[in-house]
């Protein structure tokens, strides 16, 4: 790590703390050359490979916004959406992979959304799983009923 003040390539870590969410590390550093202190924040990056082949950083907000559309008009609170977004991110990060597919993200959303609101689940699944007709909806409804 280079000192941001004098560009010295050698700095010393004097304190390390893990963030509350457990996904980043805050380090307090000192430069032995100029004796100035600074803080660094280290995070692990989770990339999502899209169907088009491109990759982008995982965004919890993007998950929440997608689920929010499926929940329009449903009795779902904003806190519930945030909790779902956190569950999805934790599930994906717990796999220990640096990169996941957009398909894996969609699958990770389905289970907690199903537990949150069945109608929103059907809405999301119909788009995500590309339902082509009433038979697809009926099959999904039958699965919901059989799991109860």
PDB file of C-alpha atoms in Angstrom:
ATOM      1  CA  UNK A   1       0.000   0.000   0.000  1.00  0.00           C
ATOM      2  CA  UNK A   2       1.470   3.340  -1.064  1.00  0.00           C
ATOM      3  CA  UNK A   3       1.278   6.308   1.291  1.00  0.00           C
ATOM      4  CA  UNK A   4      -1.241   8.778  -0.205  1.00  0.00           C
ATOM      5  CA  UNK A   5       0.870  11.712   1.060  1.00  0.00           C
ATOM      6  CA  UNK A   6       4.472  10.884   0.076  1.00  0.00           C
ATOM      7  CA  UNK A   7       3.912   7.819  -2.183  1.00  0.00           C
ATOM      8  CA  UNK A   8       6.241   5.687  -0.053  1.00  0.00           C
ATOM      9  CA  UNK A   9       5.542   2.050  -1.060  1.00  0.00           C
ATOM     10  CA  UNK A  10       6.043   0.748   2.481  1.00  0.00           C
ATOM     11  CA  UNK A  11       3.360   1.417   5.113  1.00  0.00           C
ATOM     12  CA  UNK A  12       2.664  -0.200   8.449  1.00  0.00           C
ATOM     13  CA  UNK A  13      -0.721  -1.434   9.695  1.00  0.00           C
ATOM     14  CA  UNK A  14      -1.401  -0.229  13.243  1.00  0.00           C
ATOM     15  CA  UNK A  15      -5.051  -1.305  13.648  1.00  0.00           C
ATOM     16  CA  UNK A  16      -7.403  -3.704  11.852  1.00  0.00           C
ATOM     17  CA  UNK A  17     -11.158  -3.956  12.286  1.00  0.00           C
ATOM     18  CA  UNK A  18     -13.793  -5.994  10.503  1.00  0.00           C
ATOM     19  CA  UNK A  19     -16.943  -4.106   9.484  1.00  0.00           C
ATOM     20  CA  UNK A  20     -20.323  -4.915  10.997  1.00  0.00           C
ATOM     21  CA  UNK A  21     -21.509  -6.730   7.871  1.00  0.00           C
ATOM     22  CA  UNK A  22     -18.314  -8.799   7.815  1.00  0.00           C
ATOM     23  CA  UNK A  23     -17.602  -8.033   4.167  1.00  0.00           C
ATOM     24  CA  UNK A  24     -14.921  -5.389   4.554  1.00  0.00           C
ATOM     25  CA  UNK A  25     -11.839  -4.706   6.645  1.00  0.00           C
ATOM     26  CA  UNK A  26     -10.823  -1.255   7.882  1.00  0.00           C
ATOM     27  CA  UNK A  27      -7.103  -0.790   8.428  1.00  0.00           C
ATOM     28  CA  UNK A  28      -5.420   2.158  10.099  1.00  0.00           C
ATOM     29  CA  UNK A  29      -1.938   2.661   8.644  1.00  0.00           C
ATOM     30  CA  UNK A  30       1.101   4.827   9.275  1.00  0.00           C
ATOM     31  CA  UNK A  31       3.858   5.763   6.854  1.00  0.00           C
ATOM     32  CA  UNK A  32       7.338   5.234   8.358  1.00  0.00           C
ATOM     33  CA  UNK A  33       8.771   7.891   6.033  1.00  0.00           C
ATOM     34  CA  UNK A  34       6.449  10.882   6.665  1.00  0.00           C
ATOM     35  CA  UNK A  35       4.740   9.592   9.862  1.00  0.00           C
ATOM     36  CA  UNK A  36       1.283  10.490   8.564  1.00  0.00           C
ATOM     37  CA  UNK A  37      -1.665   8.206   9.241  1.00  0.00           C
ATOM     38  CA  UNK A  38      -4.451   7.127   6.921  1.00  0.00           C
ATOM     39  CA  UNK A  39      -7.225   4.552   6.706  1.00  0.00           C
ATOM     40  CA  UNK A  40      -7.867   1.948   4.039  1.00  0.00           C
ATOM     41  CA  UNK A  41     -11.023  -0.068   3.459  1.00  0.00           C
ATOM     42  CA  UNK A  42     -10.603  -3.484   1.897  1.00  0.00           C
ATOM     43  CA  UNK A  43     -13.600  -5.227   0.387  1.00  0.00           C
ATOM     44  CA  UNK A  44     -14.027  -8.402  -1.560  1.00  0.00           C
ATOM     45  CA  UNK A  45     -15.623  -7.942  -4.940  1.00  0.00           C
ATOM     46  CA  UNK A  46     -18.341 -10.274  -6.120  1.00  0.00           C
ATOM     47  CA  UNK A  47     -18.820 -10.190  -9.882  1.00  0.00           C
ATOM     48  CA  UNK A  48     -21.970 -11.210 -11.725  1.00  0.00           C
ATOM     49  CA  UNK A  49     -21.583 -12.686 -15.209  1.00  0.00           C
ATOM     50  CA  UNK A  50     -24.527 -11.623 -17.323  1.00  0.00           C
ATOM     51  CA  UNK A  51     -26.170 -13.696 -20.048  1.00  0.00           C
ATOM     52  CA  UNK A  52     -24.574 -11.428 -22.650  1.00  0.00           C
ATOM     53  CA  UNK A  53     -21.138 -12.502 -21.393  1.00  0.00           C
ATOM     54  CA  UNK A  54     -20.242  -9.235 -19.681  1.00  0.00           C
ATOM     55  CA  UNK A  55     -19.531  -8.960 -15.974  1.00  0.00           C
ATOM     56  CA  UNK A  56     -20.426  -6.320 -13.418  1.00  0.00           C
ATOM     57  CA  UNK A  57     -20.032  -5.962  -9.648  1.00  0.00           C
ATOM     58  CA  UNK A  58     -22.838  -7.465  -7.571  1.00  0.00           C
ATOM     59  CA  UNK A  59     -25.320  -4.823  -6.441  1.00  0.00           C
ATOM     60  CA  UNK A  60     -27.646  -5.462  -3.524  1.00  0.00           C
ATOM     61  CA  UNK A  61     -29.607  -2.369  -4.605  1.00  0.00           C
ATOM     62  CA  UNK A  62     -30.195  -3.908  -8.024  1.00  0.00           C
ATOM     63  CA  UNK A  63     -31.598  -7.049  -6.371  1.00  0.00           C
ATOM     64  CA  UNK A  64     -33.856  -4.968  -4.125  1.00  0.00           C
ATOM     65  CA  UNK A  65     -35.110  -2.851  -7.039  1.00  0.00           C
ATOM     66  CA  UNK A  66     -35.919  -5.942  -9.087  1.00  0.00           C
ATOM     67  CA  UNK A  67     -37.811  -7.534  -6.225  1.00  0.00           C
ATOM     68  CA  UNK A  68     -39.543  -4.229  -5.435  1.00  0.00           C
ATOM     69  CA  UNK A  69     -41.148  -4.312  -8.908  1.00  0.00           C
ATOM     70  CA  UNK A  70     -42.515  -7.797  -8.220  1.00  0.00           C
ATOM     71  CA  UNK A  71     -43.849  -6.592  -4.854  1.00  0.00           C
ATOM     72  CA  UNK A  72     -45.757  -3.566  -6.185  1.00  0.00           C
ATOM     73  CA  UNK A  73     -49.187  -3.410  -4.575  1.00  0.00           C
ATOM     74  CA  UNK A  74     -48.297  -6.131  -2.081  1.00  0.00           C
ATOM     75  CA  UNK A  75     -48.061  -5.704   1.708  1.00  0.00           C
ATOM     76  CA  UNK A  76     -44.258  -5.875   1.731  1.00  0.00           C
ATOM     77  CA  UNK A  77     -42.269  -3.380   3.792  1.00  0.00           C
ATOM     78  CA  UNK A  78     -39.052  -1.720   2.698  1.00  0.00           C
ATOM     79  CA  UNK A  79     -37.229  -3.362   5.640  1.00  0.00           C
ATOM     80  CA  UNK A  80     -38.318  -6.760   4.310  1.00  0.00           C
ATOM     81  CA  UNK A  81     -36.864  -5.926   0.896  1.00  0.00           C
ATOM     82  CA  UNK A  82     -33.569  -4.853   2.462  1.00  0.00           C
ATOM     83  CA  UNK A  83     -33.433  -8.039   4.534  1.00  0.00           C
ATOM     84  CA  UNK A  84     -34.091 -10.102   1.403  1.00  0.00           C
ATOM     85  CA  UNK A  85     -31.287  -8.283  -0.415  1.00  0.00           C
ATOM     86  CA  UNK A  86     -28.927  -9.033   2.457  1.00  0.00           C
ATOM     87  CA  UNK A  87     -29.940 -12.722   2.504  1.00  0.00           C
ATOM     88  CA  UNK A  88     -29.297 -13.020  -1.221  1.00  0.00           C
ATOM     89  CA  UNK A  89     -25.883 -11.374  -0.925  1.00  0.00           C
ATOM     90  CA  UNK A  90     -24.912 -13.522   2.071  1.00  0.00           C
ATOM     91  CA  UNK A  91     -26.013 -16.662   0.231  1.00  0.00           C
ATOM     92  CA  UNK A  92     -23.935 -15.786  -2.826  1.00  0.00           C
ATOM     93  CA  UNK A  93     -20.854 -14.744  -0.824  1.00  0.00           C
ATOM     94  CA  UNK A  94     -21.037 -17.871   1.348  1.00  0.00           C
ATOM     95  CA  UNK A  95     -20.288 -19.923  -1.759  1.00  0.00           C
ATOM     96  CA  UNK A  96     -16.752 -18.561  -1.678  1.00  0.00           C
ATOM     97  CA  UNK A  97     -16.716 -17.665  -5.356  1.00  0.00           C
ATOM     98  CA  UNK A  98     -15.419 -14.436  -6.846  1.00  0.00           C
ATOM     99  CA  UNK A  99     -17.879 -14.637  -9.733  1.00  0.00           C
ATOM    100  CA  UNK A 100     -21.455 -15.922 -10.045  1.00  0.00           C
ATOM    101  CA  UNK A 101     -23.845 -16.006 -12.976  1.00  0.00           C
ATOM    102  CA  UNK A 102     -26.968 -13.861 -13.216  1.00  0.00           C
ATOM    103  CA  UNK A 103     -28.883 -17.155 -13.230  1.00  0.00           C
ATOM    104  CA  UNK A 104     -27.444 -18.011  -9.794  1.00  0.00           C
ATOM    105  CA  UNK A 105     -28.481 -14.571  -8.521  1.00  0.00           C
ATOM    106  CA  UNK A 106     -32.042 -15.173  -9.740  1.00  0.00           C
ATOM    107  CA  UNK A 107     -32.175 -18.582  -8.077  1.00  0.00           C
ATOM    108  CA  UNK A 108     -30.851 -17.081  -4.830  1.00  0.00           C
ATOM    109  CA  UNK A 109     -33.693 -14.533  -4.921  1.00  0.00           C
ATOM    110  CA  UNK A 110     -36.500 -17.063  -5.434  1.00  0.00           C
ATOM    111  CA  UNK A 111     -36.390 -18.877  -2.056  1.00  0.00           C
ATOM    112  CA  UNK A 112     -36.442 -15.831   0.254  1.00  0.00           C
ATOM    113  CA  UNK A 113     -39.002 -14.102  -2.000  1.00  0.00           C
ATOM    114  CA  UNK A 114     -41.218 -17.176  -1.858  1.00  0.00           C
ATOM    115  CA  UNK A 115     -41.086 -17.019   1.945  1.00  0.00           C
ATOM    116  CA  UNK A 116     -41.810 -13.278   1.892  1.00  0.00           C
ATOM    117  CA  UNK A 117     -44.782 -13.114  -0.498  1.00  0.00           C
ATOM    118  CA  UNK A 118     -46.146 -15.840  -2.783  1.00  0.00           C
ATOM    119  CA  UNK A 119     -47.753 -13.448  -5.283  1.00  0.00           C
ATOM    120  CA  UNK A 120     -44.527 -11.466  -5.641  1.00  0.00           C
ATOM    121  CA  UNK A 121     -42.712 -14.802  -6.019  1.00  0.00           C
ATOM    122  CA  UNK A 122     -45.001 -15.770  -8.922  1.00  0.00           C
ATOM    123  CA  UNK A 123     -44.511 -12.383 -10.560  1.00  0.00           C
ATOM    124  CA  UNK A 124     -40.728 -12.576 -10.252  1.00  0.00           C
ATOM    125  CA  UNK A 125     -40.576 -16.236 -11.309  1.00  0.00           C
ATOM    126  CA  UNK A 126     -42.754 -15.562 -14.357  1.00  0.00           C
ATOM    127  CA  UNK A 127     -40.197 -13.082 -15.673  1.00  0.00           C
ATOM    128  CA  UNK A 128     -37.056 -14.794 -14.390  1.00  0.00           C
ATOM    129  CA  UNK A 129     -38.063 -18.274 -15.555  1.00  0.00           C
ATOM    130  CA  UNK A 130     -39.672 -16.919 -18.735  1.00  0.00           C
ATOM    131  CA  UNK A 131     -43.165 -18.356 -18.274  1.00  0.00           C
ATOM    132  CA  UNK A 132     -44.771 -18.853 -21.678  1.00  0.00           C
ATOM    133  CA  UNK A 133     -48.364 -19.559 -20.707  1.00  0.00           C
ATOM    134  CA  UNK A 134     -50.938 -20.491 -18.130  1.00  0.00           C
ATOM    135  CA  UNK A 135     -49.475 -23.972 -17.745  1.00  0.00           C
ATOM    136  CA  UNK A 136     -46.259 -22.495 -16.371  1.00  0.00           C
ATOM    137  CA  UNK A 137     -48.211 -20.443 -13.826  1.00  0.00           C
ATOM    138  CA  UNK A 138     -50.331 -23.456 -12.883  1.00  0.00           C
ATOM    139  CA  UNK A 139     -47.216 -25.586 -12.388  1.00  0.00           C
ATOM    140  CA  UNK A 140     -45.665 -22.916 -10.117  1.00  0.00           C
ATOM    141  CA  UNK A 141     -48.914 -22.598  -8.131  1.00  0.00           C
ATOM    142  CA  UNK A 142     -49.119 -26.376  -7.757  1.00  0.00           C
ATOM    143  CA  UNK A 143     -45.555 -26.418  -6.418  1.00  0.00           C
ATOM    144  CA  UNK A 144     -46.437 -23.707  -3.894  1.00  0.00           C
ATOM    145  CA  UNK A 145     -49.459 -25.676  -2.715  1.00  0.00           C
ATOM    146  CA  UNK A 146     -47.599 -28.989  -2.463  1.00  0.00           C
ATOM    147  CA  UNK A 147     -44.861 -27.422  -0.306  1.00  0.00           C
ATOM    148  CA  UNK A 148     -47.373 -26.241   2.313  1.00  0.00           C
TER     149      UNK A 148
END
